[in-house]
Coordinates of C-alpha atoms in Angstrom, one line a residue:
H1 CA 17.7 202.3 -26.7
D2 CA 20.9 201.4 -28.6
T3 CA 23.6 199.4 -26.8
P4 CA 27.1 198.3 -27.9
S5 CA 27.8 194.7 -28.5
R6 CA 30.2 192.6 -26.5
S7 CA 32.8 193.3 -29.1
G8 CA 32.5 197.0 -28.4
G9 CA 30.8 197.8 -31.6
P10 CA 27.3 199.3 -31.7
R11 CA 24.4 197.1 -30.7
R12 CA 21.1 197.9 -32.3
G13 CA 18.3 198.2 -29.8
K14 CA 14.7 199.2 -30.4
P15 CA 12.7 202.3 -29.4
S16 CA 9.9 201.9 -26.9
A17 CA 6.8 200.5 -28.6
C18 CA 3.2 200.0 -27.4
R19 CA 0.1 198.5 -28.8
A20 CA -2.8 200.8 -28.1
F21 CA -6.4 200.0 -28.9
F22 CA -8.2 202.6 -31.1
G23 CA -11.7 202.8 -32.3
M24 CA -11.0 202.0 -36.0
G25 CA -9.4 198.7 -37.0
G26 CA -8.3 197.5 -33.6
P27 CA -4.8 197.7 -32.0
K28 CA -2.1 199.9 -33.6
L29 CA 1.6 199.6 -33.1
I30 CA 3.0 203.0 -32.0
A31 CA 6.8 203.5 -31.6
C32 CA 7.7 206.1 -29.0
V33 CA 11.2 207.7 -29.2
G34 CA 12.3 209.3 -26.0
D35 CA 14.6 212.3 -25.5
V36 CA 17.5 211.8 -28.0
H37 CA 20.1 214.2 -26.5
G38 CA 22.4 213.8 -29.5
L39 CA 22.3 210.0 -29.5
W40 CA 20.8 209.1 -32.9
N41 CA 22.6 207.2 -35.7
Q42 CA 21.9 205.0 -38.6
E43 CA 21.3 202.0 -36.4
S44 CA 18.7 204.0 -34.5
E45 CA 16.8 204.6 -37.7
E46 CA 17.1 200.9 -38.7
A47 CA 15.8 199.8 -35.3
L48 CA 12.8 202.0 -35.6
C49 CA 12.1 200.9 -39.1
S50 CA 12.4 197.2 -38.1
L51 CA 9.4 197.6 -35.9
Q52 CA 7.3 198.6 -38.9
P53 CA 5.1 200.8 -36.7
D54 CA 1.8 202.3 -37.7
L55 CA 3.1 205.5 -36.4
A56 CA 6.3 206.8 -34.6
L57 CA 6.1 209.6 -32.0
F58 CA 9.2 211.7 -31.1
V59 CA 9.1 213.7 -27.9
G60 CA 12.0 216.0 -28.8
D61 CA 15.2 217.1 -27.1
F62 CA 17.3 216.2 -30.1
G63 CA 20.1 218.6 -29.0
E64 CA 20.9 222.2 -28.2
E65 CA 19.2 223.6 -31.3
D66 CA 21.0 220.9 -33.3
V67 CA 19.8 221.6 -36.7
A68 CA 21.9 218.8 -38.4
L69 CA 20.5 216.1 -36.1
C70 CA 17.0 217.4 -36.5
S71 CA 17.5 217.1 -40.3
Q72 CA 18.4 213.4 -39.7
I73 CA 15.1 212.9 -37.8
A74 CA 13.2 214.7 -40.5
R75 CA 14.5 212.2 -43.1
V76 CA 13.4 209.1 -41.1
P77 CA 11.0 207.4 -43.6
E78 CA 8.5 206.1 -41.0
R79 CA 5.2 207.9 -40.7
K80 CA 5.7 210.1 -37.6
A81 CA 4.7 213.0 -35.5
V82 CA 7.3 215.2 -33.6
I83 CA 7.3 217.8 -30.9
L84 CA 10.4 219.8 -30.0
G85 CA 11.7 220.1 -26.5
N86 CA 13.3 222.7 -24.3
H87 CA 16.8 221.7 -25.5
D88 CA 15.7 222.2 -29.1
G89 CA 15.1 225.8 -28.2
W90 CA 18.1 226.1 -25.8
Y91 CA 19.3 229.5 -27.0
S92 CA 16.1 231.0 -28.5
T93 CA 13.9 230.5 -25.5
T94 CA 16.3 231.9 -22.9
Q95 CA 18.4 234.4 -24.9
R96 CA 21.6 232.8 -23.7
G97 CA 24.8 231.8 -25.5
K98 CA 25.2 231.8 -29.2
G99 CA 22.4 233.2 -31.2
A100 CA 20.9 235.2 -28.3
G101 CA 18.1 237.4 -29.5
S102 CA 17.4 235.2 -32.5
F103 CA 15.0 232.4 -33.1
R104 CA 16.9 231.2 -36.2
G105 CA 17.8 227.7 -34.7
V106 CA 14.2 227.1 -33.8
E107 CA 12.9 228.3 -37.1
E108 CA 15.3 226.1 -39.1
Q109 CA 14.2 223.0 -37.2
L110 CA 10.5 223.8 -37.7
E111 CA 11.1 224.3 -41.4
L112 CA 12.9 220.9 -41.6
L113 CA 10.1 219.1 -39.8
G114 CA 7.2 220.8 -41.6
E115 CA 3.8 219.4 -40.9
E116 CA 5.3 216.5 -38.9
H117 CA 5.9 218.9 -36.1
V118 CA 2.6 219.0 -34.2
G119 CA 3.5 221.5 -31.5
L120 CA 0.3 223.5 -30.9
S121 CA -1.3 221.9 -33.9
A122 CA -2.8 218.5 -34.8
N123 CA -2.3 215.9 -37.6
G124 CA -5.0 213.4 -38.6
F125 CA -4.3 209.9 -39.7
P126 CA -7.7 208.8 -41.2
D127 CA -6.6 205.2 -42.0
L128 CA -5.7 204.8 -38.3
G129 CA -8.8 206.5 -37.0
L130 CA -6.8 208.9 -34.9
S131 CA -5.3 212.3 -34.7
V132 CA -2.1 213.4 -32.9
V133 CA -2.7 216.5 -30.9
G134 CA 0.5 218.5 -30.1
C135 CA 0.8 220.3 -26.8
R136 CA 3.1 223.3 -26.2
P137 CA 6.5 222.7 -27.7
F138 CA 9.8 223.7 -26.1
S139 CA 8.4 223.1 -22.6
A140 CA 10.9 223.0 -19.7
G141 CA 8.2 222.0 -17.2
G142 CA 7.0 223.7 -14.1
A143 CA 4.8 226.7 -13.4
N144 CA 7.1 229.5 -14.3
W145 CA 5.6 231.2 -17.4
K146 CA 7.7 234.3 -17.1
R147 CA 10.9 232.5 -17.9
F148 CA 9.8 231.9 -21.5
A149 CA 7.2 234.6 -21.9
R150 CA 8.9 236.6 -24.7
F151 CA 9.6 233.4 -26.7
Y152 CA 6.0 232.1 -26.6
N153 CA 4.5 235.5 -27.2
Q154 CA 6.6 236.2 -30.3
M155 CA 6.5 232.7 -31.7
Y156 CA 2.9 231.7 -31.0
G157 CA 1.1 234.7 -29.6
L158 CA 0.6 233.1 -26.2
R159 CA 0.3 235.3 -23.1
N160 CA -0.1 232.6 -20.5
F161 CA -0.8 228.9 -19.8
G162 CA -4.5 229.6 -20.4
D163 CA -3.9 230.8 -23.9
S164 CA -2.0 227.6 -24.6
T165 CA -4.8 225.4 -23.2
M166 CA -7.3 227.1 -25.4
Q167 CA -5.1 226.6 -28.5
I168 CA -4.6 222.9 -27.7
V169 CA -8.3 222.3 -27.2
A170 CA -9.3 224.2 -30.3
N171 CA -6.9 222.1 -32.4
A172 CA -8.1 218.9 -30.8
T173 CA -11.8 219.5 -31.2
S174 CA -11.3 220.5 -34.8
E175 CA -10.2 217.0 -35.6
P176 CA -12.9 214.5 -37.0
A177 CA -15.3 213.6 -34.2
H178 CA -14.8 209.8 -34.9
H179 CA -11.0 210.1 -34.4
D180 CA -9.4 209.0 -31.2
L181 CA -7.0 211.6 -29.9
V182 CA -3.3 210.9 -29.0
F183 CA -1.7 213.7 -27.1
L184 CA 2.0 214.3 -27.8
A185 CA 4.1 216.6 -25.6
H186 CA 7.7 217.1 -24.5
N187 CA 6.8 217.4 -20.9
G188 CA 3.9 215.6 -19.3
P189 CA 0.8 217.1 -17.6
T190 CA 0.3 218.2 -14.0
G191 CA -1.5 215.6 -11.9
L192 CA 1.2 213.0 -12.3
G193 CA 3.8 214.5 -9.9
A194 CA 2.9 213.4 -6.4
S195 CA 6.5 212.4 -5.6
A196 CA 9.9 212.5 -7.1
D197 CA 9.6 209.2 -8.8
S198 CA 6.1 209.9 -10.3
P199 CA 6.0 210.3 -14.1
C200 CA 6.2 214.1 -13.8
G201 CA 7.6 214.4 -10.3
L202 CA 10.3 217.0 -9.5
D203 CA 13.4 215.0 -8.6
F204 CA 16.2 217.6 -8.8
R205 CA 15.2 219.6 -5.7
P206 CA 14.8 218.3 -2.1
E207 CA 11.2 219.7 -1.9
E208 CA 10.0 217.5 -4.7
G209 CA 6.5 218.5 -6.2
D210 CA 4.6 218.3 -9.5
F211 CA 6.7 219.5 -12.5
G212 CA 4.0 218.9 -15.1
D213 CA 2.4 221.3 -17.6
S214 CA -0.9 222.6 -16.4
D215 CA -2.1 223.5 -19.9
M216 CA -1.7 219.9 -21.0
E217 CA -3.7 218.6 -18.0
E218 CA -6.5 221.1 -18.5
A219 CA -6.6 220.5 -22.3
I220 CA -7.0 216.8 -21.8
A221 CA -9.7 217.3 -19.2
S222 CA -11.6 219.7 -21.5
C223 CA -11.5 217.3 -24.4
L224 CA -12.7 214.5 -22.2
Q225 CA -15.6 216.6 -21.0
K226 CA -16.5 217.3 -24.7
G227 CA -16.8 213.6 -25.2
R228 CA -13.6 213.0 -27.0
R229 CA -11.8 209.7 -26.5
I230 CA -8.1 209.9 -25.5
P231 CA -6.5 206.5 -25.2
L232 CA -2.9 207.7 -25.0
A233 CA -0.7 210.6 -24.0
V234 CA 3.0 210.4 -24.7
F235 CA 5.8 212.7 -23.4
G236 CA 9.3 212.8 -22.1
H237 CA 11.6 215.4 -20.4
M238 CA 11.6 213.9 -16.9
H239 CA 14.3 211.3 -17.2
Q240 CA 13.8 207.7 -15.9
K241 CA 17.1 207.9 -13.9
L242 CA 16.5 210.2 -10.9
H243 CA 18.6 213.0 -9.6
R244 CA 20.6 212.3 -6.4
C245 CA 18.2 214.5 -4.5
A246 CA 15.6 211.7 -4.8
F247 CA 17.9 209.1 -3.1
P248 CA 17.3 206.3 -2.2
R249 CA 14.8 206.2 -5.1
T250 CA 16.8 205.8 -8.3
E251 CA 14.2 205.3 -11.1
R252 CA 11.0 207.1 -12.1
R253 CA 7.7 205.3 -12.7
M254 CA 7.2 205.8 -16.5
F255 CA 3.6 204.7 -17.0
H256 CA 0.2 205.6 -15.5
L257 CA -3.2 204.4 -16.5
D258 CA -6.1 206.6 -15.3
E259 CA -8.8 204.0 -14.8
K260 CA -11.5 206.6 -14.5
T261 CA -10.9 208.2 -17.9
G262 CA -9.1 205.4 -19.7
V263 CA -6.1 207.7 -20.6
A264 CA -2.8 205.9 -20.6
Y265 CA 0.2 208.2 -19.9
L266 CA 3.6 207.1 -21.1
N267 CA 6.8 208.9 -20.2
C268 CA 9.4 207.6 -22.6
A269 CA 12.5 209.6 -21.5
V270 CA 14.9 206.8 -20.9
V271 CA 18.2 208.6 -21.1
P272 CA 20.8 208.0 -22.4
R273 CA 19.4 206.1 -25.4
I274 CA 22.7 204.5 -26.3
R275 CA 24.5 202.9 -23.4
R276 CA 26.8 200.1 -22.5
K277 CA 25.3 196.8 -21.3
G278 CA 25.7 196.1 -17.7
P279 CA 27.2 192.9 -16.3
G280 CA 25.0 189.8 -17.0
E281 CA 22.9 191.5 -19.6
D282 CA 22.4 189.3 -22.6
G283 CA 20.9 190.1 -26.0
E284 CA 19.5 193.5 -26.8
V285 CA 18.0 196.1 -24.4
G286 CA 14.6 197.1 -25.8

């Protein structure tokens, strides 16, 4: 996060970072950048670079098809993998507002990011002994496929969640067998939404429930069954600050370790990224 200084000027904070143990060469420093929502500047880039991460992971939601901001992200010099979120396809996925009927905004962002966008693909990093497996991009969460059926069919040839699962698994299992797999998604998997304050719990309706992506859960399960090691899954979308419907709970649990499989699930959607420090807060908010 980035926070202003006491003088009112910008205070540089640092993106979330975690040290994960991978099979080759020991621990790696991975910087995880949560939902940006328009809040990215030069100090954000400097904060990320100051970490000197082995790899940076961006979970998307840069803006409402904000091509200019996406261009800034694409120019970040750190080695990275990116997946675009539902706000990055705000008009294209729903046919609303400006550009309705066109995928131009989405296509321009994908062109800017190039191979660094891993949605429904995978990128290998041989020196790190790992591959980043991208789940379904532009996900808004939940079980309603029909809402985005036209978009996913025309952009990716997907007919349903099952098609998406098969594509993710095919990409993952095509990566070198000795590579650990890191799953990167905009929204997290089903199975982590038992309550409103769970990593993928529905907090903006009174009935609560699981708002994860079933294709991601099934793809991870399939890869584990095939003997692949998945030490980390990173996502965002479901913000740390809960909707008033979840009251008296106010903050989401952002981490879950599945002790049976060894998969660590990290939700890094701490929004807003740039915020004013509260009373009594000294130093920088990490």
